GROMACS .gro file of C-alpha atoms in nm:
model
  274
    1UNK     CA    1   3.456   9.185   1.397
    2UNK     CA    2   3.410   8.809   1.430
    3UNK     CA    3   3.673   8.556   1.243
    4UNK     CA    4   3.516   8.570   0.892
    5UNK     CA    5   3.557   8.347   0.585
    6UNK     CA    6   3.752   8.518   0.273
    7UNK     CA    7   3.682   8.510  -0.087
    8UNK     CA    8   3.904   8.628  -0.365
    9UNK     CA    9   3.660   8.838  -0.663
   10UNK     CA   10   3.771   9.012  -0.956
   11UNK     CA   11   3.640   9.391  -0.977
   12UNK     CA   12   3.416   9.300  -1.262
   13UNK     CA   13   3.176   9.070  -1.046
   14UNK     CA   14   3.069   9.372  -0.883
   15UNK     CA   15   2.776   9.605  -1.000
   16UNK     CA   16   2.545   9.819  -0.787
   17UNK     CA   17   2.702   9.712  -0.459
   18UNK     CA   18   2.595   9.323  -0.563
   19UNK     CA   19   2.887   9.031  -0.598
   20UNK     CA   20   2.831   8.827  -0.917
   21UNK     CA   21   2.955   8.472  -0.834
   22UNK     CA   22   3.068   8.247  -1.036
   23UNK     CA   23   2.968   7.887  -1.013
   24UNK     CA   24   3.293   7.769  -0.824
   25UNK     CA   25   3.246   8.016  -0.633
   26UNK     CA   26   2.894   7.962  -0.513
   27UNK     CA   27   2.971   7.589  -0.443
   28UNK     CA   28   3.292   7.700  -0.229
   29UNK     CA   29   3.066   7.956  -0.029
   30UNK     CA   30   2.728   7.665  -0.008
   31UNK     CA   31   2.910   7.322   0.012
   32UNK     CA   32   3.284   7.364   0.139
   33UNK     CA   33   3.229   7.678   0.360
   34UNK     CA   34   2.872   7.571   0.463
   35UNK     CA   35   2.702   7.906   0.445
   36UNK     CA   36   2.345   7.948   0.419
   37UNK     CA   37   2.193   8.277   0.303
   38UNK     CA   38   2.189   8.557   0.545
   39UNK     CA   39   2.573   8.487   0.660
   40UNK     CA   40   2.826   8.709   0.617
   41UNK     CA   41   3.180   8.668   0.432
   42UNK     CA   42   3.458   8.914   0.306
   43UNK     CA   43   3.496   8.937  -0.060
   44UNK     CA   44   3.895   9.033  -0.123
   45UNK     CA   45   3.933   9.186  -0.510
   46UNK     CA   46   4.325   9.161  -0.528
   47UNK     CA   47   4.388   9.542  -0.567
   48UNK     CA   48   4.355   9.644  -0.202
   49UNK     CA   49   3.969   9.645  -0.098
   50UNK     CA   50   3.805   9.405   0.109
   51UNK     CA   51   3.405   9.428   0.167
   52UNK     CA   52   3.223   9.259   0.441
   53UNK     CA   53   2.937   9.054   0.157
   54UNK     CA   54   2.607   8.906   0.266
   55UNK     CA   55   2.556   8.605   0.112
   56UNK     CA   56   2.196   8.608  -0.083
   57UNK     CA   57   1.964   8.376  -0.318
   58UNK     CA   58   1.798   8.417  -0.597
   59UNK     CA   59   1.626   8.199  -0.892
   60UNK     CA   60   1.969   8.186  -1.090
   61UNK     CA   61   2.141   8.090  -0.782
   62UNK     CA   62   2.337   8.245  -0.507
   63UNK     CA   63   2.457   8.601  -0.545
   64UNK     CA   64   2.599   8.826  -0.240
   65UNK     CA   65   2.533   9.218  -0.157
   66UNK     CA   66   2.755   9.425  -0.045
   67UNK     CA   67   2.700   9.572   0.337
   68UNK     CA   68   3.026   9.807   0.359
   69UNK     CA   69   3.349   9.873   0.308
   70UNK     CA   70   3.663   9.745   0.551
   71UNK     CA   71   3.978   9.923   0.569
   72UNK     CA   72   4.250   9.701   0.610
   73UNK     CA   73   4.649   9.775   0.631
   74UNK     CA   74   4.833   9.417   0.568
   75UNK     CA   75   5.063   9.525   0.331
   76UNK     CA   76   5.453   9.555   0.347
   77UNK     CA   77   5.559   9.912   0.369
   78UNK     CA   78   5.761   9.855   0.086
   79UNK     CA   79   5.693   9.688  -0.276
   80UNK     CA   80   5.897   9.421  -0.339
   81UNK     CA   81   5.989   9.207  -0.703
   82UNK     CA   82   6.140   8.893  -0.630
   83UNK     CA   83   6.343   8.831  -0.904
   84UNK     CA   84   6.343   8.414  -0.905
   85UNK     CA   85   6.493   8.147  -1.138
   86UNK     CA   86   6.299   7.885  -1.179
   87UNK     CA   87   6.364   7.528  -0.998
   88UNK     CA   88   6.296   7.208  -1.088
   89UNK     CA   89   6.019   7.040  -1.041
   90UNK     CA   90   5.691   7.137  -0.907
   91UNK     CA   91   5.948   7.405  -0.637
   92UNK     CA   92   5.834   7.700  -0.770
   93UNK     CA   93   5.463   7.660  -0.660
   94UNK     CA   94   5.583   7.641  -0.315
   95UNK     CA   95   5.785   7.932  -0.402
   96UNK     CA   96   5.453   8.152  -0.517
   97UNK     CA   97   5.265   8.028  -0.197
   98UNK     CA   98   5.491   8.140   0.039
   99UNK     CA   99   5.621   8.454  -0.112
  100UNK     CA  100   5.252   8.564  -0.156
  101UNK     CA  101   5.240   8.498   0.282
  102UNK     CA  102   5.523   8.719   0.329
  103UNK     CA  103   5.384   9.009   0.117
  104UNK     CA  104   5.556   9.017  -0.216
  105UNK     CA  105   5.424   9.265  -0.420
  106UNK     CA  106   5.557   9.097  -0.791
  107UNK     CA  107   5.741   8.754  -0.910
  108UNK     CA  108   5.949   8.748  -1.187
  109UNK     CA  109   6.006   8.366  -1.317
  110UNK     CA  110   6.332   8.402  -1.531
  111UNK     CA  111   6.500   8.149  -1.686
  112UNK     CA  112   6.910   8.159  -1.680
  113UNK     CA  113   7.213   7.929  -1.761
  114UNK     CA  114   7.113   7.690  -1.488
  115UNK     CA  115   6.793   7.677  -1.509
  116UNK     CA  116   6.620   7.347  -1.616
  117UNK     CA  117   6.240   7.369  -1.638
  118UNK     CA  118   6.025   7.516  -1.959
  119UNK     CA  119   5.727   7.657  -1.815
  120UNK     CA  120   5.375   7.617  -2.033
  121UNK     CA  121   5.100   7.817  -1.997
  122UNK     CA  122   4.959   7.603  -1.789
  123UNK     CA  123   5.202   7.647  -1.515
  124UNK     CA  124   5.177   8.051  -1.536
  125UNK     CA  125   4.806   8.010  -1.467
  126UNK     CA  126   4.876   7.749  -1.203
  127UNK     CA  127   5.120   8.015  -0.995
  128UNK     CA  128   4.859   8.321  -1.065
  129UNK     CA  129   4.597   8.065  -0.843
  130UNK     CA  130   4.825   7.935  -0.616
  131UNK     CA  131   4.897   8.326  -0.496
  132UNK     CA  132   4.530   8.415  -0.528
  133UNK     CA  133   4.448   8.117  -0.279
  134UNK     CA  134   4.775   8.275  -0.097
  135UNK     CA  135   4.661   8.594  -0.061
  136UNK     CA  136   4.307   8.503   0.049
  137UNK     CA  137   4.442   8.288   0.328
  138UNK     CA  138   4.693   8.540   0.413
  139UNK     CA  139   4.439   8.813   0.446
  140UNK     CA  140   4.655   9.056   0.209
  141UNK     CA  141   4.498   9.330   0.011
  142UNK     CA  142   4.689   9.238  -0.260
  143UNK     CA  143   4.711   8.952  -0.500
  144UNK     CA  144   5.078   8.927  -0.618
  145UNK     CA  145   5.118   8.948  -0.972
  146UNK     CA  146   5.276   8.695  -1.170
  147UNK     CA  147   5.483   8.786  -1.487
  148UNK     CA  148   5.523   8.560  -1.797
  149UNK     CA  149   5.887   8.385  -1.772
  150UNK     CA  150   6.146   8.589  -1.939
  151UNK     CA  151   6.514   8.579  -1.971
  152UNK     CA  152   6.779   8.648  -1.682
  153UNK     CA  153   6.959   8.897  -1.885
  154UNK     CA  154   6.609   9.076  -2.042
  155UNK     CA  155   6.469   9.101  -1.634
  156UNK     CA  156   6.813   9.256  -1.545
  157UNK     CA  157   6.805   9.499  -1.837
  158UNK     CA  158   6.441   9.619  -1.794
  159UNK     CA  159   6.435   9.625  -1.422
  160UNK     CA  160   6.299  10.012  -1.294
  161UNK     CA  161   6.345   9.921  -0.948
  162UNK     CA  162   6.591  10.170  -0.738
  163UNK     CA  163   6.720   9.945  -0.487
  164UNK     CA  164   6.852   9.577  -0.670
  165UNK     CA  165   6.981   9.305  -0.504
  166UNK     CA  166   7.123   8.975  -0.658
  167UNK     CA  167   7.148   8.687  -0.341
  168UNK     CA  168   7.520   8.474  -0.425
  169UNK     CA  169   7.568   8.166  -0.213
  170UNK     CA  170   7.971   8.209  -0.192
  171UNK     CA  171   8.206   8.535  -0.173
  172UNK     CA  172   8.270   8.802   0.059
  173UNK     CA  173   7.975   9.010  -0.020
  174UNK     CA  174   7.782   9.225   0.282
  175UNK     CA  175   7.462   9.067   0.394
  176UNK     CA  176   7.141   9.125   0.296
  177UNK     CA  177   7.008   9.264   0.620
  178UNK     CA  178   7.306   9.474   0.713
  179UNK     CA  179   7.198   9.626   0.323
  180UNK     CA  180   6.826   9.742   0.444
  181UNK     CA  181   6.920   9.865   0.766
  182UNK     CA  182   7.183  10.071   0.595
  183UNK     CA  183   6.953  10.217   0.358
  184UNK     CA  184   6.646  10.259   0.610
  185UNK     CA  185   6.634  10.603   0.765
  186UNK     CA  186   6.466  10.491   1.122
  187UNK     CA  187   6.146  10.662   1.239
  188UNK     CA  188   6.190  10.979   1.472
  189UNK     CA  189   6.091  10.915   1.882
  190UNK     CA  190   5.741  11.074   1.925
  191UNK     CA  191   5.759  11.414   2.021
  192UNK     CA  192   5.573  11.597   2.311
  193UNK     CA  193   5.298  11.825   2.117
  194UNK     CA  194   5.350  12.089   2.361
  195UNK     CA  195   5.655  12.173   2.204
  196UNK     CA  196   5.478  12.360   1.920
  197UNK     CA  197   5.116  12.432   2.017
  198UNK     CA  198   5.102  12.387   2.379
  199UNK     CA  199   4.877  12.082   2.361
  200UNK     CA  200   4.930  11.741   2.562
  201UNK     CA  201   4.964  11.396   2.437
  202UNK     CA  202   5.267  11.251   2.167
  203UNK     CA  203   5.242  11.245   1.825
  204UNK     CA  204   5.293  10.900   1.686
  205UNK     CA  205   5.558  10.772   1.519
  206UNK     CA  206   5.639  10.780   1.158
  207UNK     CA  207   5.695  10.459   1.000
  208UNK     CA  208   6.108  10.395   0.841
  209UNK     CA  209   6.160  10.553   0.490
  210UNK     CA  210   6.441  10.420   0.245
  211UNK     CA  211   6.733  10.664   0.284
  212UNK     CA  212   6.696  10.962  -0.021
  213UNK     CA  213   6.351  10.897  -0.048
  214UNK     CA  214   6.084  11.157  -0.059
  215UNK     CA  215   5.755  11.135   0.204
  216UNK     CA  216   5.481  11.009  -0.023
  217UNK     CA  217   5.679  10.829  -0.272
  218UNK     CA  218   5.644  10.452  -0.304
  219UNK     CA  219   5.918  10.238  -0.188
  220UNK     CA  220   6.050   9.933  -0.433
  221UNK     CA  221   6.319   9.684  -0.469
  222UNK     CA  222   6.401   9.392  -0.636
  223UNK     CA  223   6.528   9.066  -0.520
  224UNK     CA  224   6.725   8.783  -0.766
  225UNK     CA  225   6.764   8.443  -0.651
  226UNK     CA  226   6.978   8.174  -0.887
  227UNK     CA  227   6.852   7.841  -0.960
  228UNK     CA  228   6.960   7.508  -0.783
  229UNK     CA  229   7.342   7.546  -0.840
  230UNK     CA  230   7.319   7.927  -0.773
  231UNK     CA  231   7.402   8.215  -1.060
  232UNK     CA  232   7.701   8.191  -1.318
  233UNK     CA  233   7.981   8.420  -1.259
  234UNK     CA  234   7.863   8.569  -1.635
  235UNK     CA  235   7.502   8.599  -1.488
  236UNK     CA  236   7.638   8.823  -1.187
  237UNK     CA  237   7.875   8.987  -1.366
  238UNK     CA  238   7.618   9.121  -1.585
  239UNK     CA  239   7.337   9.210  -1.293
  240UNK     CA  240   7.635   9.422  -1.151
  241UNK     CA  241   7.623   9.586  -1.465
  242UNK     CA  242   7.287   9.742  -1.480
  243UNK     CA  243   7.321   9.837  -1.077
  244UNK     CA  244   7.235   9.495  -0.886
  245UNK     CA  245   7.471   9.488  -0.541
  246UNK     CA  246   7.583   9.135  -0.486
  247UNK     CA  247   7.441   9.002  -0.181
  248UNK     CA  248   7.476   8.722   0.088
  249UNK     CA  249   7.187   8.563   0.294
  250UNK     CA  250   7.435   8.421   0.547
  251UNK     CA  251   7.700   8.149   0.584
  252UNK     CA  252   7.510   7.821   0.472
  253UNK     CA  253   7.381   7.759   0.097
  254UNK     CA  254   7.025   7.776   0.067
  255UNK     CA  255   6.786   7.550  -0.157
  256UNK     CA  256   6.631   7.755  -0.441
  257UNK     CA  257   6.299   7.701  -0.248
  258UNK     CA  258   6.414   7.802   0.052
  259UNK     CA  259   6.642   8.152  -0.027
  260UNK     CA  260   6.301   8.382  -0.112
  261UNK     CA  261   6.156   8.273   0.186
  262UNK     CA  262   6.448   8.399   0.383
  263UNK     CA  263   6.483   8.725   0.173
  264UNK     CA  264   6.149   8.827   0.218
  265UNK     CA  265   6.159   8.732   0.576
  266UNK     CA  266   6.428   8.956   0.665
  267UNK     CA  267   6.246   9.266   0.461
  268UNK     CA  268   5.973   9.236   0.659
  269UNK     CA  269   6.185   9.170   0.977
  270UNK     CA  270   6.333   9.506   0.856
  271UNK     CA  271   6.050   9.712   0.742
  272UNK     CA  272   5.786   9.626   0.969
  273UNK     CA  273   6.009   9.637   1.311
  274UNK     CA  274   6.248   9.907   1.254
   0.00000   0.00000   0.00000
């Protein structure tokens, strides 16, 4: 299939295999994108399916129809929370954008002893388009989704997640990548199918599963990274406490803006190569 332009749509613009789009919408598809009826798009709704849409017109305006469905596979093999204080400044847009590219699954904005900035409404809305405009451009299946700012000690306390990580700049604590690869179980060598039926040919491999974990049940973990100025002793202390590991991301200190990036870099270096 040809290189195709992507729009983000919410589930409720479709009805009888027909896109209802908005207004924005229709100017983004007409005047930015330059497409005339009759061309061809894919409309993304955020929760996995992606359609290959004819764009159409009618009296009301421009509308598109829905030609088929495309199965797609761009998601991590794992769902991941990144657990993130927030930064000053405008540093936690960048931090959406680019953990939306590298195929978070959830961001947690928390606030904690060192944290600085008061998010409005405003902002939350702001991050939930920023990783919508992400996640188109990234060709994910999935728009992220962005939580209302809480508390570092509430997000500790409620997290479900099995596998918790808290990223400290200083200590003597194991790395974050030796962590994964300890607790991935690598994927068996394809084996010659002659070995049980007599037929030719390999069967392919199975991607890595998370030590202890079943076939068929969904993989999660949760990532924390501090604020400029990094965690408190108290805030690590009590992530310990409700089953976080203490975690380094190597031998330099990282920006606040900069850490996820290289957390999320080395899951995927670790899920999707292993």
């Amino acid at each position: 299939m040809p290189q195709l332009q992507r729009l983000a749509i919410t589930a409720a613009q479709i009805c009888d295999r027909k896109i209802d789009l908005t207004r924005e919408q229709q100017h983004y598809l007409n005047r930015v994108l330059r497409l005339q009826a009759g061309d061809r798009f894919i409309a993304m709704d955020g929760r996995g399916h992606w359609w290959l849409a004819v764009l159409e017109v009618r009296e009301t305006g421009l509308f598109a129809s829905i030609a088929e469905e495309i199965a797609v596979n761009r998601e991590l093999p794992v769902e991941v929370t990144l657990m993130a204080a927030l930064p000053k400044g405008n540093g936690f847009d960048e931090v959406v954008r680019q953990a939306t590219e590298l195929g978070v699954a959830s961001i947690v904005p928390v606030t904690s002893d060192r944290t600085l900035l008061k998010p409005s409404d405003q902002k939350v809305e702001r991050w939930r388009r920023i990783a919508a405009e992400a996640a188109e451009q990234s060709e994910r299946q999935f728009v992220p989704t962005i939580l209302e700012p809480i508390s570092f000690d509430l997000a500790v306390k409620d997290c479900g997640q099995k596998y918790r990580y808290i990223c400290v700049a200083r200590g003597e604590n194991r790395h974050l990548w030796d962590c994964l690869l300890g607790n991935l179980e690598p994927p068996q060598p394809p084996l010659l199918r002659g070995e049980q039926d007599g037929a030719t040919g390999f069967d392919p491999p199975q991607p890595p599963l998370i030590r202890g974990e079943q076939d068929g049940e969904e993989l999660s973990m949760v990532i924390a990274i501090g604020p400029e100025g990094g965690w408190t002793e108290g805030e690590v202390k009590r992530a310990i406490e409700f089953g976080f590991e203490a975690v380094s991301l190597g031998s330099r200190i990282l920006r606040a803006v900069t850490a996820p990036i290289v957390a999320l870099s080395l899951v995927g270096a670790a899920f999707e190569k292993c």
